[in-house]
Short mmCIF file of C-alpha atoms and ligand atoms in Angstrom, two decimals:
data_model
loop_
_atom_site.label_atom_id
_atom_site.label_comp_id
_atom_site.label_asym_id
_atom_site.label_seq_id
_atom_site.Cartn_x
_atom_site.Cartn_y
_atom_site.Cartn_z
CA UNK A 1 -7.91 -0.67 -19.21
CA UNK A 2 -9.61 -0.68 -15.98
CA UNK A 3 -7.46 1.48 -12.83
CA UNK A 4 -7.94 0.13 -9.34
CA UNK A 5 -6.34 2.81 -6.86
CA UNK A 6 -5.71 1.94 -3.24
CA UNK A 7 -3.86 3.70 -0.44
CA UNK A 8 -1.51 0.73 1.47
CA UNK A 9 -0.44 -2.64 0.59
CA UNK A 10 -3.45 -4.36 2.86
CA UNK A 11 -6.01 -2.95 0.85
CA UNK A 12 -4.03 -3.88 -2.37
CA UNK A 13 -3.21 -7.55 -0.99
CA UNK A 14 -6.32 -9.56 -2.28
CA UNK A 15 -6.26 -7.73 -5.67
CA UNK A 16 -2.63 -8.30 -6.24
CA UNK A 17 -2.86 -12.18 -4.72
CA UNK A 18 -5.35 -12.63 -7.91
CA UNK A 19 -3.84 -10.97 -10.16
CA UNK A 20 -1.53 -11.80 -13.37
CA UNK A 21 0.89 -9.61 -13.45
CA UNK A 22 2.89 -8.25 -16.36
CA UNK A 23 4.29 -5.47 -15.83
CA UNK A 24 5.01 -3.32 -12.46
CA UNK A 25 5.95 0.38 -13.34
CA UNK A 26 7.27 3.04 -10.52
CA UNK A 27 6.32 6.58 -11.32
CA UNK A 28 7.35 8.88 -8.59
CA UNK A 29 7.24 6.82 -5.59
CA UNK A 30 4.22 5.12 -7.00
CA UNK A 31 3.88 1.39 -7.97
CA UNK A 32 1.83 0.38 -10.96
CA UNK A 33 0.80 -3.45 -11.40
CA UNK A 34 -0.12 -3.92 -14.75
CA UNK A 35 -1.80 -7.19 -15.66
CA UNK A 36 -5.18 -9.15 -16.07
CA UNK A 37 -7.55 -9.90 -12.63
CA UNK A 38 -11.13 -11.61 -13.62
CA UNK A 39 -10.31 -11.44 -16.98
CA UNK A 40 -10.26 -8.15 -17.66
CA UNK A 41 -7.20 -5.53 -18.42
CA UNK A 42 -6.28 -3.86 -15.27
CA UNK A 43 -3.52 -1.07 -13.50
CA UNK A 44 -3.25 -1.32 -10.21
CA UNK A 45 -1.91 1.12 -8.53
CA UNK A 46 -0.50 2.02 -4.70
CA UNK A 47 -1.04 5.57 -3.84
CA UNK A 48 -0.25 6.22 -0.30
CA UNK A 49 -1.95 7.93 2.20
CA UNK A 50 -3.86 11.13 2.03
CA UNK A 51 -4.87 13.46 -0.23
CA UNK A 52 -1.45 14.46 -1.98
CA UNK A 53 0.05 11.01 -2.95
CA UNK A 54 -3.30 9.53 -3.91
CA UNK A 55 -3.60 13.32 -6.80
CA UNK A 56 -0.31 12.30 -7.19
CA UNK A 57 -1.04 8.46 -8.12
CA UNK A 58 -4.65 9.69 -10.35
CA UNK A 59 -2.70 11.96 -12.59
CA UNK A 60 0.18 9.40 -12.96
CA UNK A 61 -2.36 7.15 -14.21
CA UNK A 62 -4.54 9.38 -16.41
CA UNK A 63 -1.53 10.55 -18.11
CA UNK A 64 0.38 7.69 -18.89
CA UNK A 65 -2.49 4.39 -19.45
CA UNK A 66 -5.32 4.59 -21.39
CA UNK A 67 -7.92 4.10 -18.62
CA UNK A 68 -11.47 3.46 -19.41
CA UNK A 69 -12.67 3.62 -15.70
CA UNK A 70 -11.31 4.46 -11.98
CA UNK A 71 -11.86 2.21 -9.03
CA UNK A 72 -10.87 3.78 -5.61
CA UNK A 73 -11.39 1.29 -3.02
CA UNK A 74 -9.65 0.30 0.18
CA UNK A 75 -11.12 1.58 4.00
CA UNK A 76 -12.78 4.30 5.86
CA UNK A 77 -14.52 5.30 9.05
CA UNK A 78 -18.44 5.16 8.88
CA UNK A 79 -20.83 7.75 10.19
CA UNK A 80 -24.02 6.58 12.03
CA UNK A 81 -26.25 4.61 10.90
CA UNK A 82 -22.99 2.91 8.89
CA UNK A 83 -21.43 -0.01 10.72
CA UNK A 84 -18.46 -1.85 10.47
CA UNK A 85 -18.18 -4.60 7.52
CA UNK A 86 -20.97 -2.28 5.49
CA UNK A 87 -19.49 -1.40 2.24
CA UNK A 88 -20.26 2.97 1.16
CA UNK A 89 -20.46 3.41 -2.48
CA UNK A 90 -19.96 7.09 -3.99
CA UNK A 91 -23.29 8.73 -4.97
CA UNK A 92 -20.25 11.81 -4.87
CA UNK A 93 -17.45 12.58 -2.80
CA UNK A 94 -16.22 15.83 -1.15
CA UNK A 95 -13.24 17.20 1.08
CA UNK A 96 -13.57 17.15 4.93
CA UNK A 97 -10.96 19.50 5.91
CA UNK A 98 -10.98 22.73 3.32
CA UNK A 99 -12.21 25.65 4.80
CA UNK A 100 -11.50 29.27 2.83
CA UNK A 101 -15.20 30.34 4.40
CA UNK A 102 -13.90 33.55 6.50
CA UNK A 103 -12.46 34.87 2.93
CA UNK A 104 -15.13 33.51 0.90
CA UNK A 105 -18.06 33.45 2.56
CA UNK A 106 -20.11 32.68 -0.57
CA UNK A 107 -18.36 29.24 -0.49
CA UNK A 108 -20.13 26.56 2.11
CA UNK A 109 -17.06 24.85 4.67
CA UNK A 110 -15.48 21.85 2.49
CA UNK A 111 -15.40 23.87 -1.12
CA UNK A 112 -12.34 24.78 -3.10
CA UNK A 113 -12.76 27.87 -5.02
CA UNK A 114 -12.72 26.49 -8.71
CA UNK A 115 -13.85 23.28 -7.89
CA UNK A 116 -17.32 21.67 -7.31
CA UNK A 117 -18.15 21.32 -3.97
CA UNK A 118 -19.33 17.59 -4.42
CA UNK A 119 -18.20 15.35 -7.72
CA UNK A 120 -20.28 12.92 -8.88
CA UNK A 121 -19.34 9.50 -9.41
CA UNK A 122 -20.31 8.08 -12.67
CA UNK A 123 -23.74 6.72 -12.42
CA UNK A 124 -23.64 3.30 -14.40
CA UNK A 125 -20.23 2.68 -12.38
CA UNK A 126 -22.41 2.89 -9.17
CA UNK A 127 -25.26 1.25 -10.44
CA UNK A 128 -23.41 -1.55 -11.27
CA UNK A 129 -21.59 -1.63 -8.05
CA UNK A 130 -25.06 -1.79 -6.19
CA UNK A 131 -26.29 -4.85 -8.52
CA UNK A 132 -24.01 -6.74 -7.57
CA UNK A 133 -24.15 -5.85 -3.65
CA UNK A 134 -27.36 -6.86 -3.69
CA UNK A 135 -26.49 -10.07 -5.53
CA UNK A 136 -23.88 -10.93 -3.18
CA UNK A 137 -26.22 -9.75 0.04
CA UNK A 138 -23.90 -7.30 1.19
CA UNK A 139 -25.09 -4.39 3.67
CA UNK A 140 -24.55 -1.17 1.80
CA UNK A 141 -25.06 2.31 1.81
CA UNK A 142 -24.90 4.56 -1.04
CA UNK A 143 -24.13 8.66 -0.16
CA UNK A 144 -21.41 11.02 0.04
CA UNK A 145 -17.98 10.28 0.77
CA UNK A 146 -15.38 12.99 2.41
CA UNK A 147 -11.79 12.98 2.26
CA UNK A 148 -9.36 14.92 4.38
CA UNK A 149 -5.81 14.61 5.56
CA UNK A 150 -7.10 13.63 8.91
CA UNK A 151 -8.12 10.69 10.57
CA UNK A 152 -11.83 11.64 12.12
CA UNK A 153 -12.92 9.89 14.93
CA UNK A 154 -15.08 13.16 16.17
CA UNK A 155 -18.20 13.32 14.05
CA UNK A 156 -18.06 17.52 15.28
CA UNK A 157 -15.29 17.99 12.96
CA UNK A 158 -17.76 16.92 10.45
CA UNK A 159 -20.93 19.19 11.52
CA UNK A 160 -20.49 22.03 8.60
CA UNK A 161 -20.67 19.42 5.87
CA UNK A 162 -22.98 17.37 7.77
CA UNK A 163 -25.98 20.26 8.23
CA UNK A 164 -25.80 20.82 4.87
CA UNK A 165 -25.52 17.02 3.52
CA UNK A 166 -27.79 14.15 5.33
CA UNK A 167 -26.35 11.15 3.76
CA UNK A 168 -22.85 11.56 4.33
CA UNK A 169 -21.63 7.77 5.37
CA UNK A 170 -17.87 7.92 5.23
CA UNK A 171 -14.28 9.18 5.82
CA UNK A 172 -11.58 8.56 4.49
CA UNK A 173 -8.22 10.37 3.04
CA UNK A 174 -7.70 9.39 -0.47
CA UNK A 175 -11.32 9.40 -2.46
CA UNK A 176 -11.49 13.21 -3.34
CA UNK A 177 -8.10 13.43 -4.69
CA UNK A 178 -8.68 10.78 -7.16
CA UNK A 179 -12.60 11.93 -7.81
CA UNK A 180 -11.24 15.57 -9.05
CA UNK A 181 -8.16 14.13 -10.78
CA UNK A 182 -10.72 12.06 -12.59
CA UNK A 183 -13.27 14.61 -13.27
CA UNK A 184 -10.28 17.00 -14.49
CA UNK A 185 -8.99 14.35 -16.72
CA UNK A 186 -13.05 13.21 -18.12
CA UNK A 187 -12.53 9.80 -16.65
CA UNK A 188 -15.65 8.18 -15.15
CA UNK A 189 -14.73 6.77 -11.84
CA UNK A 190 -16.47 5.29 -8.56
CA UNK A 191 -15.53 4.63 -5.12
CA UNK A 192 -16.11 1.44 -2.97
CA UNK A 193 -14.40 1.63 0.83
CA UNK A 194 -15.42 -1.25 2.97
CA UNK A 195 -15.70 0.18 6.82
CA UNK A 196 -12.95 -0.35 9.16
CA UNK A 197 -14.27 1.80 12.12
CA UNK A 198 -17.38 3.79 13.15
CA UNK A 199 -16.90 7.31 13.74
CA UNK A 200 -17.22 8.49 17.77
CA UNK A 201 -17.43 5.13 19.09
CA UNK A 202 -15.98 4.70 22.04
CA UNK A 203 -13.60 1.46 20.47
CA UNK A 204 -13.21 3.09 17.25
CA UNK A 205 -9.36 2.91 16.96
CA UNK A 206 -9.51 -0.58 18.65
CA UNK A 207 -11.81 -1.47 15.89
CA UNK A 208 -9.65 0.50 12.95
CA UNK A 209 -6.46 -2.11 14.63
CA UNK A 210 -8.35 -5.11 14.92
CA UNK A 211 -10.32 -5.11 12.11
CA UNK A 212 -8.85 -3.12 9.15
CA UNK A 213 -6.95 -6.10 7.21
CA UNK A 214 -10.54 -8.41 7.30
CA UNK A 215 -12.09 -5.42 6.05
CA UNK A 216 -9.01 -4.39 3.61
CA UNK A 217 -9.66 -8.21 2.06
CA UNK A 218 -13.58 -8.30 2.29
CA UNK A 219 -13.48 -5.06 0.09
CA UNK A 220 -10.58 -5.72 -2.20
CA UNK A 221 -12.81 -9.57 -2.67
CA UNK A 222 -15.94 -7.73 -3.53
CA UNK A 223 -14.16 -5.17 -5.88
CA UNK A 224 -12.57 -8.92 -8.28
CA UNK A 225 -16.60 -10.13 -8.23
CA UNK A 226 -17.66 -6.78 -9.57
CA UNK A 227 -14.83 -7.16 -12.03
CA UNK A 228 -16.09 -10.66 -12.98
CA UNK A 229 -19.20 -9.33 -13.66
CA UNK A 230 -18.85 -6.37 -14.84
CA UNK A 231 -19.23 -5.44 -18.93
CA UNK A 232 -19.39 -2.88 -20.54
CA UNK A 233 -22.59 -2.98 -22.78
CA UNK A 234 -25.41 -4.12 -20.57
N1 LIG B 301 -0.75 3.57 9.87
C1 LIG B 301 -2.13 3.13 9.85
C2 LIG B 301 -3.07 4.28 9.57
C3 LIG B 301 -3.50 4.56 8.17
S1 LIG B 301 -4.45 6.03 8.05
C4 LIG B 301 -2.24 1.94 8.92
O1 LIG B 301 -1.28 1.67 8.18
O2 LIG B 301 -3.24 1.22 8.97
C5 LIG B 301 -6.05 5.39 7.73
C6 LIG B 301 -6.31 4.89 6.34
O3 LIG B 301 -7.58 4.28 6.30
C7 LIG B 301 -6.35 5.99 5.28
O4 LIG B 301 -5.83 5.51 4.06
C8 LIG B 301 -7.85 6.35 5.18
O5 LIG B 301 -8.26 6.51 3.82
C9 LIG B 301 -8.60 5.17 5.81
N2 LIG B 301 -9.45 5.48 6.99
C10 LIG B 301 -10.07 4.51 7.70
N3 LIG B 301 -10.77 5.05 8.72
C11 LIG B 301 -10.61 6.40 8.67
C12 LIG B 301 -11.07 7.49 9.48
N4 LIG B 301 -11.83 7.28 10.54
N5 LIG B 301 -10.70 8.75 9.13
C13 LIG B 301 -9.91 8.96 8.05
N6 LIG B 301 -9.43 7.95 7.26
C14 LIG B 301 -9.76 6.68 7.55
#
């Protein structure tokens, strides 16, 4: 089956609204929603925030269902030239906020020592993400995604992985979690965060309050049409 991860009930609301449910599991302090949405065999799960409860959730997941493919969606903060309503799409995501440099200098700001410094989404996941963003006309970038236990609205914090990486669009505090989880467990996964607010703007947190449920619901609607269309043999 198909597992579709997001962080709080907003971003799950759309997906849930559509969905036929069958089952709801609690593992942990994690729901499962187990089910059909567009047709297709789907887990749907509610990690919490940050980087903890949404390894937590991933593992959970990979352990227990036998999951052909991980969606992460939900929101995140956009760096320039990313505005709000654009949708990011993993190319690969990282972590914002580890730093072991001053003991292992051999290690660029944002690696863990064992694990890659960037993962890789899988690519047919993406590429079929972006076909149908460009059949539905949406503005989207595809990059580099970083996750920390943080919410950035200073694009400095962001200036080691930044000199090193030119197309990183978003921020957010769940993707990396499940993107190593996955990796870990061999399961091909992608990310698709619709953008709630745009890093160092003066509004940003404003724009996070005002708009995050219309973006929660534009992304969670886009992430059922890539579900309608999606199969597996192309
Ligand atoms: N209590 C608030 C705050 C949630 S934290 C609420 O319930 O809305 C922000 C959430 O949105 C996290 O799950 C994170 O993944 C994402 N996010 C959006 N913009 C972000 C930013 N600028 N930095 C980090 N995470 C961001």
């Amino acid at each position: 089956m198909i597992a579709i991860i997001a962080a709080m009930d907003k971003e799950l609301k759309i997906l849930l609204n559509h969905m036929q449910i069958d089952l709801i599991d609690t593992i942990a302090d994690k729901i499962f929603y187990q089910g059909k949405l567009s047709g297709k065999d789907v887990i749907v799960a509610k990690s919490g925030i940050g980087k903890v409860n949404a390894a937590i959730t991933t593992t959970a997941l990979c352990l227990k269902y036998d999951i052909e493919f991980i969606i992460n969606t939900g929101v995140a903060g956009g760096l320039f030239p990313i505005n709000s309503g654009d949708i990011v799409v993993s190319e690969g995501v990282m972590y914002s906020d580890v730093d072991v440099v001053q003991i292992d200098p051999d290690l660029p700001y944002g690696q863990m020592p064992g694990d890659p410094y960037i993962v890789y989404a899988d690519d047919a996941l993406v590429n079929k993400t972006i076909n149908t963003l460009n059949q539905m006309k949406f503005n989207y970038r595809k990059g580099i995604i970083a996750s920390g236990d943080q919410f950035v609205t200073d694009s400095m914090k962001l200036k080691p992985l930044q000199t090193v990486i030119d197309h990183l669009y978003a921020v957010e505090m769940e993707s990396m979690s499940v993107a190593i989880t996955a990796f870990k467990f061999n399961i091909p996964f992608v990310i698709i965060r619709g953008i709630s607010d745009v890093i160092d703007d003066t509004l940003q947190v404003q724009m996070y309050t005002n708009s995050v449920e219309d973006i929660a619901d534009m992304t969670a609607s886009f992430v059922i049409s890539f579900l309608e269309g999606y199969r597996w043999i192309e």
